[in-house]
PDB file of C-alpha atoms and ligand atoms in Angstrom:
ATOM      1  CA  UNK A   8      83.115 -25.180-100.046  1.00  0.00           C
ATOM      2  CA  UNK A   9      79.724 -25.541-102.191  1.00  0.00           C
ATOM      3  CA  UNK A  10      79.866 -26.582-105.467  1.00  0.00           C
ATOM      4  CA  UNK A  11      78.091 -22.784-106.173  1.00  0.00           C
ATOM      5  CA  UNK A  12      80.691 -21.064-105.774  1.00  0.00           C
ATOM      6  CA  UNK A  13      83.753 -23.759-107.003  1.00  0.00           C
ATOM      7  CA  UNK A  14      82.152 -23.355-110.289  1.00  0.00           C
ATOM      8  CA  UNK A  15      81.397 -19.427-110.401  1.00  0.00           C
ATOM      9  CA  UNK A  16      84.054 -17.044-111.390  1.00  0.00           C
ATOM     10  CA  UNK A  17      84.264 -13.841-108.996  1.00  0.00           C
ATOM     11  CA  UNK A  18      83.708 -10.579-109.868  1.00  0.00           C
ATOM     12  CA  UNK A  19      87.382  -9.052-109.779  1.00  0.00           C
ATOM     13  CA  UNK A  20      88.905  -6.089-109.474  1.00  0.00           C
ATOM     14  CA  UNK A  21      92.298  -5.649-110.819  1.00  0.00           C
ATOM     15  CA  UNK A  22      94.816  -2.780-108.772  1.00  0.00           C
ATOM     16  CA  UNK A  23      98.497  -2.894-109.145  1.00  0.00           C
ATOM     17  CA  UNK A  24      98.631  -6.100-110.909  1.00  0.00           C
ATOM     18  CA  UNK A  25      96.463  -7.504-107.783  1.00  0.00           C
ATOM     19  CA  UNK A  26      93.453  -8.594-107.973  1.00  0.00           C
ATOM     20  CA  UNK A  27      90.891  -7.912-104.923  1.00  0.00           C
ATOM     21  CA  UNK A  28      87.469  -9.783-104.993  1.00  0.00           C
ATOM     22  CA  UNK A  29      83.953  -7.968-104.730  1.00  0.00           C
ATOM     23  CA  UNK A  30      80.990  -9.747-103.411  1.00  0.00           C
ATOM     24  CA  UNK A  31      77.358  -9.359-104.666  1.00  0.00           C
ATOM     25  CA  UNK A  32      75.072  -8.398-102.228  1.00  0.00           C
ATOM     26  CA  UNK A  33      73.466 -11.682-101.340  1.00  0.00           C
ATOM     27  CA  UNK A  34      77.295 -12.635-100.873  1.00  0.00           C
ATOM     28  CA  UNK A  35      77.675 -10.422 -98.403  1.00  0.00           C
ATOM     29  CA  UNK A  36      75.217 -11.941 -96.402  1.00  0.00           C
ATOM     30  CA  UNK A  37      77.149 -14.893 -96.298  1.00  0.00           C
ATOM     31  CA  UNK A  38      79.828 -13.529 -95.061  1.00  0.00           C
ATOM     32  CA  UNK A  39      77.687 -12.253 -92.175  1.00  0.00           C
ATOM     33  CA  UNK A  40      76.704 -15.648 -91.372  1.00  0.00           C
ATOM     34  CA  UNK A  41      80.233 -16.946 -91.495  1.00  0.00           C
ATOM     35  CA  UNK A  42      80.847 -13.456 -89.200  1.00  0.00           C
ATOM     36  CA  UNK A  43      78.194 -14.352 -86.328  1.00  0.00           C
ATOM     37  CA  UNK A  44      79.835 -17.651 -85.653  1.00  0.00           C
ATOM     38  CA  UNK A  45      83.175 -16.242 -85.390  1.00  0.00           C
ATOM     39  CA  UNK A  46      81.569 -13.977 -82.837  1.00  0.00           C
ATOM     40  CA  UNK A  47      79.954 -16.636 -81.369  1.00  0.00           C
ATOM     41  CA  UNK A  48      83.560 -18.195 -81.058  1.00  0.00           C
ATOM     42  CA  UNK A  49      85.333 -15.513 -79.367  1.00  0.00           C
ATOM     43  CA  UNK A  50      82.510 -14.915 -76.731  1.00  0.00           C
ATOM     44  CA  UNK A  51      82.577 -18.381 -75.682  1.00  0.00           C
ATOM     45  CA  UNK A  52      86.479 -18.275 -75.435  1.00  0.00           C
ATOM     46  CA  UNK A  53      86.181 -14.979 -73.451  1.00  0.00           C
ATOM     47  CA  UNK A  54      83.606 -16.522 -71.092  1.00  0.00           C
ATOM     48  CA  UNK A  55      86.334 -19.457 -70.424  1.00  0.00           C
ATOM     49  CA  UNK A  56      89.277 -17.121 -69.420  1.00  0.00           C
ATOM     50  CA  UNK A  57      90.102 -17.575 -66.114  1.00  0.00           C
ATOM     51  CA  UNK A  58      93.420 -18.164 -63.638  1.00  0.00           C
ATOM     52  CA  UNK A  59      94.609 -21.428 -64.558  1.00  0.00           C
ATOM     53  CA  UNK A  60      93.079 -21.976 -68.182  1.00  0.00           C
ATOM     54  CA  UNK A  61      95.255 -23.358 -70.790  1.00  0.00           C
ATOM     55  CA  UNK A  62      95.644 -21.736 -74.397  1.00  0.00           C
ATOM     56  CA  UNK A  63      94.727 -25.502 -75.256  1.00  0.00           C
ATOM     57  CA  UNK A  64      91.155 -25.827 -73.612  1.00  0.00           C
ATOM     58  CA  UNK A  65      90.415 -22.118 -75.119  1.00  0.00           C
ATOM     59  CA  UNK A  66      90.815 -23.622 -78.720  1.00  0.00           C
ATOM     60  CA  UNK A  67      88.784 -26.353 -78.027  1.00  0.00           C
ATOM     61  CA  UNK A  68      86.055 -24.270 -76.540  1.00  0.00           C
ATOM     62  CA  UNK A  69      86.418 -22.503 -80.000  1.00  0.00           C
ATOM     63  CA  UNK A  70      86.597 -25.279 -82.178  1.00  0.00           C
ATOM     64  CA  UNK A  71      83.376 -27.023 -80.528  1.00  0.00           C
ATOM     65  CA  UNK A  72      81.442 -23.929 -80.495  1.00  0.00           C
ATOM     66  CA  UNK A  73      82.245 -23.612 -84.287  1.00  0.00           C
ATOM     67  CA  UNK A  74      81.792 -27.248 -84.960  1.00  0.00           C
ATOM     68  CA  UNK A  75      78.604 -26.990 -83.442  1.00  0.00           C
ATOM     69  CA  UNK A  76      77.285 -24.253 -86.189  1.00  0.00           C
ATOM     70  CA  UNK A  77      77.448 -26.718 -88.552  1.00  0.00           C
ATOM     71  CA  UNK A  78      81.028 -24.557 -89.758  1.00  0.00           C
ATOM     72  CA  UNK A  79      84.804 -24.947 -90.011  1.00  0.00           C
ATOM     73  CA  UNK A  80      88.054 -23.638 -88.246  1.00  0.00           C
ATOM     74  CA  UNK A  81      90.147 -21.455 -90.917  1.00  0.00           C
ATOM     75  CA  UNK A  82      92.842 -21.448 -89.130  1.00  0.00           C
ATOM     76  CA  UNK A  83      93.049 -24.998 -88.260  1.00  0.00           C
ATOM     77  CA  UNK A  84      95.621 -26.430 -90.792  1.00  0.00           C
ATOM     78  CA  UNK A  85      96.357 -23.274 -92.471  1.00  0.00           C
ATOM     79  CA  UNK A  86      99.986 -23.499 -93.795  1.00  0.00           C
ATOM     80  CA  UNK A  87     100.415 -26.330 -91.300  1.00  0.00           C
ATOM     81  CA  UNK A  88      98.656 -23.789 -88.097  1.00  0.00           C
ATOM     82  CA  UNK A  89      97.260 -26.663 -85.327  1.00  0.00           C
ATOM     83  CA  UNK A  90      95.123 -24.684 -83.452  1.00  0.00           C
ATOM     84  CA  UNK A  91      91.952 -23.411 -84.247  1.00  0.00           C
ATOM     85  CA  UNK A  92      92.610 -19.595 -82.268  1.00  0.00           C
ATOM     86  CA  UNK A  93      95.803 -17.935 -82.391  1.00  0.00           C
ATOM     87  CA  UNK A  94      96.524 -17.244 -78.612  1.00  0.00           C
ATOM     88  CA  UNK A  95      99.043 -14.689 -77.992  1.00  0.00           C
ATOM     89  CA  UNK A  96      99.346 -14.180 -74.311  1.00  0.00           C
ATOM     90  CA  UNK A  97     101.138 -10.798 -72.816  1.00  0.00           C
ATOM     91  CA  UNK A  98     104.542 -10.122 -75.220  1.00  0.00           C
ATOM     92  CA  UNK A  99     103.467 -12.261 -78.279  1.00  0.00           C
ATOM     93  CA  UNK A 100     101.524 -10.387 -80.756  1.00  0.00           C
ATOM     94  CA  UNK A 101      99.988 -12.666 -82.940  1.00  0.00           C
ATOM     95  CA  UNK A 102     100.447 -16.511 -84.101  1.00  0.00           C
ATOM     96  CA  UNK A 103     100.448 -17.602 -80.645  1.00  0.00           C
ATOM     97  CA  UNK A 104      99.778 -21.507 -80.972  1.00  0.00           C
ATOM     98  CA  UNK A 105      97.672 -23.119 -78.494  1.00  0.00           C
ATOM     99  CA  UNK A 106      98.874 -25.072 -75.676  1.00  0.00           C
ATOM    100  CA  UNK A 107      97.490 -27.371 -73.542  1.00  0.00           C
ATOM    101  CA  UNK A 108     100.282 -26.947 -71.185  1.00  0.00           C
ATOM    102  CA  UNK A 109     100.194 -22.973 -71.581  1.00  0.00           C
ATOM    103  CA  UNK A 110      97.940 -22.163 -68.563  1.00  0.00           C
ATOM    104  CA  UNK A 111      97.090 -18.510 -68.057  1.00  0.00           C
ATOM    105  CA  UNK A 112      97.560 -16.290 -65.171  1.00  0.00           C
ATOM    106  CA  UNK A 113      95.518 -13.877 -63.247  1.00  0.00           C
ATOM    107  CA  UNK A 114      96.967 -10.324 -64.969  1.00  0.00           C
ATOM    108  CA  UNK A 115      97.959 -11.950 -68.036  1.00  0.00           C
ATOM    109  CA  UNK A 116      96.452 -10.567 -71.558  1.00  0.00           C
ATOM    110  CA  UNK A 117      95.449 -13.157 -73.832  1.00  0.00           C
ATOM    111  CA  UNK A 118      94.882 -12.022 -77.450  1.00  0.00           C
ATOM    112  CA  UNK A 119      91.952 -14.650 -79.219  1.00  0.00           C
ATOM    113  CA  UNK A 120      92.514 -14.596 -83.144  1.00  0.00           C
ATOM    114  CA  UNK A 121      89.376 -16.873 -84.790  1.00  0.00           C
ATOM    115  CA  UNK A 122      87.832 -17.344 -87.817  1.00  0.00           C
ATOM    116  CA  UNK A 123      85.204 -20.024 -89.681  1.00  0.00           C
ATOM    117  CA  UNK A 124      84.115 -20.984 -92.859  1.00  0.00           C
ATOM    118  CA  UNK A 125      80.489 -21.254 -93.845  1.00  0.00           C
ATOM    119  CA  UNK A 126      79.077 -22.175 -96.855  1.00  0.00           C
ATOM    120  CA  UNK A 127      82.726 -21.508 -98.081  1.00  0.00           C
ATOM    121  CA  UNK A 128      82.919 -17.867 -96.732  1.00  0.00           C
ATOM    122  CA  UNK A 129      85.643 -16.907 -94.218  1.00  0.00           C
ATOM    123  CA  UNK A 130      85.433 -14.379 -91.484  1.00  0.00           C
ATOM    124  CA  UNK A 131      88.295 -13.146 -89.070  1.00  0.00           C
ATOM    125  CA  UNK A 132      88.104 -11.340 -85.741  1.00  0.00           C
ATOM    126  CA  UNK A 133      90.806 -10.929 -82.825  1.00  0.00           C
ATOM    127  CA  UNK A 134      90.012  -9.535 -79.052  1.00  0.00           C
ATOM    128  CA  UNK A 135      92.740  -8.802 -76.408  1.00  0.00           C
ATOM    129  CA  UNK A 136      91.366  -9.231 -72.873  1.00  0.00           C
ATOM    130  CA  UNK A 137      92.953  -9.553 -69.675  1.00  0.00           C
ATOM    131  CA  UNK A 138      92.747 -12.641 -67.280  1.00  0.00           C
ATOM    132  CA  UNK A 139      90.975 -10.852 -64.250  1.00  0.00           C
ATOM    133  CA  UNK A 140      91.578  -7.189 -63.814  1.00  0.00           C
ATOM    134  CA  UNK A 141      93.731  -5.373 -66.168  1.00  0.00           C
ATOM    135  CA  UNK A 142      96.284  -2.952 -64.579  1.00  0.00           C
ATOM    136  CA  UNK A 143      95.663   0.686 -65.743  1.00  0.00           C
ATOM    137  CA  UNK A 144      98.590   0.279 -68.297  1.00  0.00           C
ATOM    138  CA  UNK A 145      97.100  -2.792 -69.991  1.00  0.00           C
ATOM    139  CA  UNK A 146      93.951  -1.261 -69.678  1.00  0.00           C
ATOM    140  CA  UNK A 147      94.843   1.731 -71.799  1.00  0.00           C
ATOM    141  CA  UNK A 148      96.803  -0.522 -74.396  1.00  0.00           C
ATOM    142  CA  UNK A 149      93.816  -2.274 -75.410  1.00  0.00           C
ATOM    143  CA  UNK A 150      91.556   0.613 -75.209  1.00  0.00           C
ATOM    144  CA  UNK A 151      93.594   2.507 -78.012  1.00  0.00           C
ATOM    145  CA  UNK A 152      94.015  -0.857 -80.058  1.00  0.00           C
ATOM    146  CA  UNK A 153      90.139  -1.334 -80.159  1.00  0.00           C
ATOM    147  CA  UNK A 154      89.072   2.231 -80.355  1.00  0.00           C
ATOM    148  CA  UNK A 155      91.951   2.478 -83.687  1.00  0.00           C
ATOM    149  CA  UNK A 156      90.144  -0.577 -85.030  1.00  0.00           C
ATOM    150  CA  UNK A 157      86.853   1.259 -84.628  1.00  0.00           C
ATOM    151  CA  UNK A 158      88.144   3.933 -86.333  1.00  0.00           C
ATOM    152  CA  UNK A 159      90.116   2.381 -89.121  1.00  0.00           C
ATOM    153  CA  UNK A 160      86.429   0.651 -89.336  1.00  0.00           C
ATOM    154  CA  UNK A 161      84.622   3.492 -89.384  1.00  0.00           C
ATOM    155  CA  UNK A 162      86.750   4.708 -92.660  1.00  0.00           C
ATOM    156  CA  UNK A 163      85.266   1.613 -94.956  1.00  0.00           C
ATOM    157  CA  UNK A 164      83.240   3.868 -97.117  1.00  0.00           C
ATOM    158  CA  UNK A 165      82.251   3.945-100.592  1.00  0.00           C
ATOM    159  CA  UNK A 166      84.259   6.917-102.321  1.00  0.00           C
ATOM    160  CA  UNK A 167      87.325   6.848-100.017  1.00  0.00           C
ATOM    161  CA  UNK A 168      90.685   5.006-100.042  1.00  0.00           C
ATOM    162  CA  UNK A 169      92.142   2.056 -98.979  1.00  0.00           C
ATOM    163  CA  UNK A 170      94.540   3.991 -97.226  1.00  0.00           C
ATOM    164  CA  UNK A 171      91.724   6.164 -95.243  1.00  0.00           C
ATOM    165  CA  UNK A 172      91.523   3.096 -92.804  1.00  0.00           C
ATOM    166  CA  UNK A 173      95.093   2.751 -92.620  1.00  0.00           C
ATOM    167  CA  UNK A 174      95.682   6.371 -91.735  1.00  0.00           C
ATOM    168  CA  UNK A 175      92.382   6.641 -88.777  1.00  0.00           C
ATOM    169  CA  UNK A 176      94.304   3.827 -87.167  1.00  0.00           C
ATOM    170  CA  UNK A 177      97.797   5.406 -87.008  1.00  0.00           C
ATOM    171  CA  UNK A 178      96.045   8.494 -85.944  1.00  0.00           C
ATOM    172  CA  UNK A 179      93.909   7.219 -83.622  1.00  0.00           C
ATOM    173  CA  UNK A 180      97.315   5.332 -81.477  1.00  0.00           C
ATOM    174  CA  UNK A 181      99.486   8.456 -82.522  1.00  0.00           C
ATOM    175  CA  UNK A 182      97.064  10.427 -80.497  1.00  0.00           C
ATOM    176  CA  UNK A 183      97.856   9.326 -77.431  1.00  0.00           C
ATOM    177  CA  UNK A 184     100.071  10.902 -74.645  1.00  0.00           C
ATOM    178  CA  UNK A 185     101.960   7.633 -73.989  1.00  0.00           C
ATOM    179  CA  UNK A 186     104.073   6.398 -77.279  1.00  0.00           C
ATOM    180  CA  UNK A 187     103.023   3.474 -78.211  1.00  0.00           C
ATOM    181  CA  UNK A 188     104.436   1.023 -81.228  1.00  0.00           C
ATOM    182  CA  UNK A 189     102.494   0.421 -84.084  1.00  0.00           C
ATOM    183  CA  UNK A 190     103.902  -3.256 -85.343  1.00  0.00           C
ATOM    184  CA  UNK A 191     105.136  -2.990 -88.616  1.00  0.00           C
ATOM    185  CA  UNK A 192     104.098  -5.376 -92.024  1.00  0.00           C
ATOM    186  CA  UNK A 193     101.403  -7.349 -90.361  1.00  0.00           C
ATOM    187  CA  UNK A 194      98.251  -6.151 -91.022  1.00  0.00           C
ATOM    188  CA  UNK A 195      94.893  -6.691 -92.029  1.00  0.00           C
ATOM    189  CA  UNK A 196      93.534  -7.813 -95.521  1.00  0.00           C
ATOM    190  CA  UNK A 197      91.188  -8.824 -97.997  1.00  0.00           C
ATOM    191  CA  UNK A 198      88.739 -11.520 -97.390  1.00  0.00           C
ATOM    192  CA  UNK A 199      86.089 -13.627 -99.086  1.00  0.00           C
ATOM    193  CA  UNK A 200      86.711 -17.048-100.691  1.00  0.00           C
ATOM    194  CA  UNK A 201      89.828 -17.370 -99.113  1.00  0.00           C
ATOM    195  CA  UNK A 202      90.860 -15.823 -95.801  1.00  0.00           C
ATOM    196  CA  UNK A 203      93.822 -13.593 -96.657  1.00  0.00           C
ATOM    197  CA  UNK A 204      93.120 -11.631 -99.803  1.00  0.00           C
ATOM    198  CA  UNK A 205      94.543  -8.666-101.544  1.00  0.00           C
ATOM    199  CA  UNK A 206      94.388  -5.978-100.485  1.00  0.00           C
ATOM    200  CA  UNK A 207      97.003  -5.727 -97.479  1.00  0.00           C
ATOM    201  CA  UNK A 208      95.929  -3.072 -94.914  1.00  0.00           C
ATOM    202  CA  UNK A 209      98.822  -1.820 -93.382  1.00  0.00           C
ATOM    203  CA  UNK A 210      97.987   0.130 -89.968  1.00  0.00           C
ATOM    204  CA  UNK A 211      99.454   3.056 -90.713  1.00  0.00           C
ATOM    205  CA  UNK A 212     100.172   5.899 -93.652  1.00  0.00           C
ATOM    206  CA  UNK A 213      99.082   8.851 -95.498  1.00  0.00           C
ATOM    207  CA  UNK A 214      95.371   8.780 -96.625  1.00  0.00           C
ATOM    208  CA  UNK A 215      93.838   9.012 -99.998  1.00  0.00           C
ATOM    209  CA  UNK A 216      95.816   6.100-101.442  1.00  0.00           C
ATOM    210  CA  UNK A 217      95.682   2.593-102.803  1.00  0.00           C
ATOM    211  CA  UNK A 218      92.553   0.621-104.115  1.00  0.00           C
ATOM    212  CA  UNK A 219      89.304   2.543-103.905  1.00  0.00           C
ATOM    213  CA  UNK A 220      86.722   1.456-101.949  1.00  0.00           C
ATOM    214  CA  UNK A 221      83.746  -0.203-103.424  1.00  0.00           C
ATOM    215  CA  UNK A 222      80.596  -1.749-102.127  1.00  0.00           C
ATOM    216  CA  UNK A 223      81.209  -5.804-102.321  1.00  0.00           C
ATOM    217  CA  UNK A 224      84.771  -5.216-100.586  1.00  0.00           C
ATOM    218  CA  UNK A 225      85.232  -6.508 -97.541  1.00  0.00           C
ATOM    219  CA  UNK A 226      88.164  -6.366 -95.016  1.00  0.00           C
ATOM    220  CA  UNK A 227      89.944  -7.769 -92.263  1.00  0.00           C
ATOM    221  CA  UNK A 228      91.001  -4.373 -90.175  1.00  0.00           C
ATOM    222  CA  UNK A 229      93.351  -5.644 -87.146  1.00  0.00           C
ATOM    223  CA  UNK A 230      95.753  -2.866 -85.476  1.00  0.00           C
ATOM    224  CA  UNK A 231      98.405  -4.581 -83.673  1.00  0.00           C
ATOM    225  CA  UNK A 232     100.313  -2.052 -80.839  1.00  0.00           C
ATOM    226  CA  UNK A 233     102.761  -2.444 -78.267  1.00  0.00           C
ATOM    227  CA  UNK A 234     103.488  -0.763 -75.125  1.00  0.00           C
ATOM    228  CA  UNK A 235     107.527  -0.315 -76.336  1.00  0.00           C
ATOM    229  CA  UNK A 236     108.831  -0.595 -79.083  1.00  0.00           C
ATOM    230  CA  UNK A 237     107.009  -1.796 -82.279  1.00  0.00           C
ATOM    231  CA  UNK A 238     110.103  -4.351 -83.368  1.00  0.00           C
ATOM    232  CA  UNK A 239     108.882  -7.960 -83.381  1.00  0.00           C
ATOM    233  CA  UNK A 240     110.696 -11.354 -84.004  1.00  0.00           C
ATOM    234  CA  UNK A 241     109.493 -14.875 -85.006  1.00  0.00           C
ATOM    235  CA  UNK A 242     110.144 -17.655 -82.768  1.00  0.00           C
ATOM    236  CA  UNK A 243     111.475 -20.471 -83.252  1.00  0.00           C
ATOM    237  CA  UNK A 244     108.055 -22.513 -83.677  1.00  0.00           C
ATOM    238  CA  UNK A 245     107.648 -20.540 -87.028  1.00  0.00           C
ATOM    239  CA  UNK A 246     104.518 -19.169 -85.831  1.00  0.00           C
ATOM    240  CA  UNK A 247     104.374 -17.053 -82.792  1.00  0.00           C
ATOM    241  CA  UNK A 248     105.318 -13.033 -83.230  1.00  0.00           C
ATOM    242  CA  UNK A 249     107.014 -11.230 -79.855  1.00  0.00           C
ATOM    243  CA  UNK A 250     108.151  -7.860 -79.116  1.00  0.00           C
ATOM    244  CA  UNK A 251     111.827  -7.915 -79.236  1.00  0.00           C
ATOM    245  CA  UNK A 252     111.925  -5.813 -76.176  1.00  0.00           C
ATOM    246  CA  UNK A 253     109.553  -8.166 -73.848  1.00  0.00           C
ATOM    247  CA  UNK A 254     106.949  -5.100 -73.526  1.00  0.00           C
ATOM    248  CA  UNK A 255     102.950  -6.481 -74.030  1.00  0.00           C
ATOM    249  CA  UNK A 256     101.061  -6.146 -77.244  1.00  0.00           C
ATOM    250  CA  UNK A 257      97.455  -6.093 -77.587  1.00  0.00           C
ATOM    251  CA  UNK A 258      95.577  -7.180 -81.223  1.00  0.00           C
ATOM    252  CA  UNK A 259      91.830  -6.018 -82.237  1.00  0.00           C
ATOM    253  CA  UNK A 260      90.382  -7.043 -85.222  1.00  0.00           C
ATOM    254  CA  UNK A 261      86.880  -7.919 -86.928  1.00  0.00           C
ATOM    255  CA  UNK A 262      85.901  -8.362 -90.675  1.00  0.00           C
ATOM    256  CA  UNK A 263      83.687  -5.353 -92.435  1.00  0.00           C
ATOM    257  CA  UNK A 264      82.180  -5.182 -95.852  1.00  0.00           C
ATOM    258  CA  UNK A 265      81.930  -1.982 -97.608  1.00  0.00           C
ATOM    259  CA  UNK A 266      78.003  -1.682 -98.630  1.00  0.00           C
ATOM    260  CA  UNK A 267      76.106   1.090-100.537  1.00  0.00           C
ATOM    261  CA  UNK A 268      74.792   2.249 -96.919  1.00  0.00           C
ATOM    262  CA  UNK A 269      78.052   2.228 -95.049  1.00  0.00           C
ATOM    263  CA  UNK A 270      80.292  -0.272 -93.002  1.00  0.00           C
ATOM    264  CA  UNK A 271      78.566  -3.445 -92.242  1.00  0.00           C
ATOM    265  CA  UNK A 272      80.842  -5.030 -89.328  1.00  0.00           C
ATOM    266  CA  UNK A 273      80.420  -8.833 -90.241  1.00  0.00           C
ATOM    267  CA  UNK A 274      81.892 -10.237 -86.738  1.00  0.00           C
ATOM    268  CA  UNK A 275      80.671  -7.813 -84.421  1.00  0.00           C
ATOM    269  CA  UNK A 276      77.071  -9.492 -83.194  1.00  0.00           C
ATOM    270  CA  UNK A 277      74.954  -6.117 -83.404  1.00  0.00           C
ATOM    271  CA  UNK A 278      76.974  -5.377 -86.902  1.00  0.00           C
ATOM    272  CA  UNK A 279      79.024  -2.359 -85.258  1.00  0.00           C
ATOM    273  CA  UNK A 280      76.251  -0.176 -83.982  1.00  0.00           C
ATOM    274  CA  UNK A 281      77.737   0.279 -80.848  1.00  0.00           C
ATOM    275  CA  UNK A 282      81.585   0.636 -82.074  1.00  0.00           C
ATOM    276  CA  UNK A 283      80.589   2.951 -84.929  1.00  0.00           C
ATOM    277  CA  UNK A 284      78.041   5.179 -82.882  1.00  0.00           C
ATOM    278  CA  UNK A 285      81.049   7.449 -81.601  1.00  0.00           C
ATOM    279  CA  UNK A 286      81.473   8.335 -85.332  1.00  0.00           C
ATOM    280  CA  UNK A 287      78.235   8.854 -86.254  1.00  0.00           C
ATOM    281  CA  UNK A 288      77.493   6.058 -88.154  1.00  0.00           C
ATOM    282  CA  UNK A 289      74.531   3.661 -87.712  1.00  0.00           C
ATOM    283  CA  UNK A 290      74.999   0.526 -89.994  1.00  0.00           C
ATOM    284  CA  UNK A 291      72.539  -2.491 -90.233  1.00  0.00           C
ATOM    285  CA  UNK A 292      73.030  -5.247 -87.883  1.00  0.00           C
TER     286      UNK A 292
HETATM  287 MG1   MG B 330      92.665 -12.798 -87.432  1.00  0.00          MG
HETATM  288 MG1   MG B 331      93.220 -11.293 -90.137  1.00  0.00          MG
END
């Protein structure tokens, strides 16, 4: 962290007794910076799945790449975390810790979870991809995870509600023919000066609710669905979240900022042009 922003109070917003932080303008484009190494991250990770890859040489491959933007690992040593992705391969959902001795599989689904610090600004973004071809099933799990992301994404607008986002992503994986879980109390979240902020974006509920939304927010939105049943349990390693009936999950998440000309997605490399197009929206990149 720079001195800067040790010594400068942040704007806050107070909700509920929470308090949620709101960025200036030039502090958003921080945050972008922090955002385009994150993406950075996960594209080198994705270019180094393959049959036979461990879940420990894909966090190194992360850590180096964002080592080598001058930045830091948030995740590394967070409450005690060792890696520097969460890798959550097939029935885990999230908090999967890397392993050098966890070596992937063609067919498997690997979900990368990364974020970095720059200049003392965090960013957060998640893909779920799919060691070699992904069967049609898998296929269509991560299709509605990312599109509900998009959507939830799409809903970060000035004037609306917290629980606008939350409500496009229920709808989104609702929507579909197949039944699929929406995982329960994880979410997605604040984020600035520290990488889990209030508020907590849950992935589902009724819109028009919670915290407005302001330019100067900016969220982590990161639907997390299963092909069963949405129940999860913690194993024993204190870390890693699995469906408690054994069916895959798939995770999707990137970091936006609420600005006075719409969604700015921080840790998508063309800002979200492509992801928000569908909706109609064209923010900066
Ligand atoms: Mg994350
Ligand atoms: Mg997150």
């Amino acid at each position: 962290m720079t001195g800067g922003i040790l010594s400068r109070l942040p704007l806050l917003a107070k909700w509920s007794g929470r308090m949620i932080q709101i960025k200036t303008s030039h502090e958003i484009e921080l945050m972008r910076a922090s955002g385009l190494v994150t993406a950075g991250a996960i594209k080198a990770v994705k270019a180094a799945v393959r049959p036979g890859v461990s879940t420990g040489e894909l966090d190194a491959v992360a850590e180096d790449y964002i080592r080598s933007q001058g930045a830091v690992p948030n995740f590394l040593g967070y409450h005690g975390f060792t890696g520097t992705i969460c890798a959550s391969v097939n029935n885990e959902i999230v908090h999967g810790i890397p392993n050098p001795g966890r070596r992937l599989a063609e067919g498997d689904n690997i979900s990368v979870d990364c974020g970095a610090i720059v200049n003392g600004w965090h960013s957060d973004s998640a893909v779920t991809v799919t060691v070699g071809e992904p069967s049609a099933e898998d296929a269509a799990l991560m299709d509605v995870t990312e599109r509900s992301m998009w959507a939830g994404l799409a809903r970060a607008i000035a004037g609306g509600r917290l629980t606008d986002i939350s409500a496009a992503v229920e709808q989104t994986i609702t929507a579909e023919s197949h039944q699929y879980g929406i995982v329960d109390h994880y979410g997605g979240h604040g984020i600035g000066t520290e990488m889990h902020q209030d508020p907590h974006v849950l992935n589902y509920g009724r819109p028009g609710r919670g915290p407005k939304l302001v330019p100067g927010l900016a969220l982590a939105i990161e639907p997390m669905v299963t092909v069963g049943d949405p129940a999860t349990v913690e194993l024993e390693d204190g870390w890693t979240v699995v469906t408690k009936d054994g069916s895959r999950a798939a995770h999707f998440e990137h970091t936006v900022a609420i600005t006075p000309e719409g969604p700015w997605v921080l840790t998508a490399e063309d800002g979200g042009v492509a992801g928000l197009a569908p909706f109609g929206i064209t923010p900066r990149s």
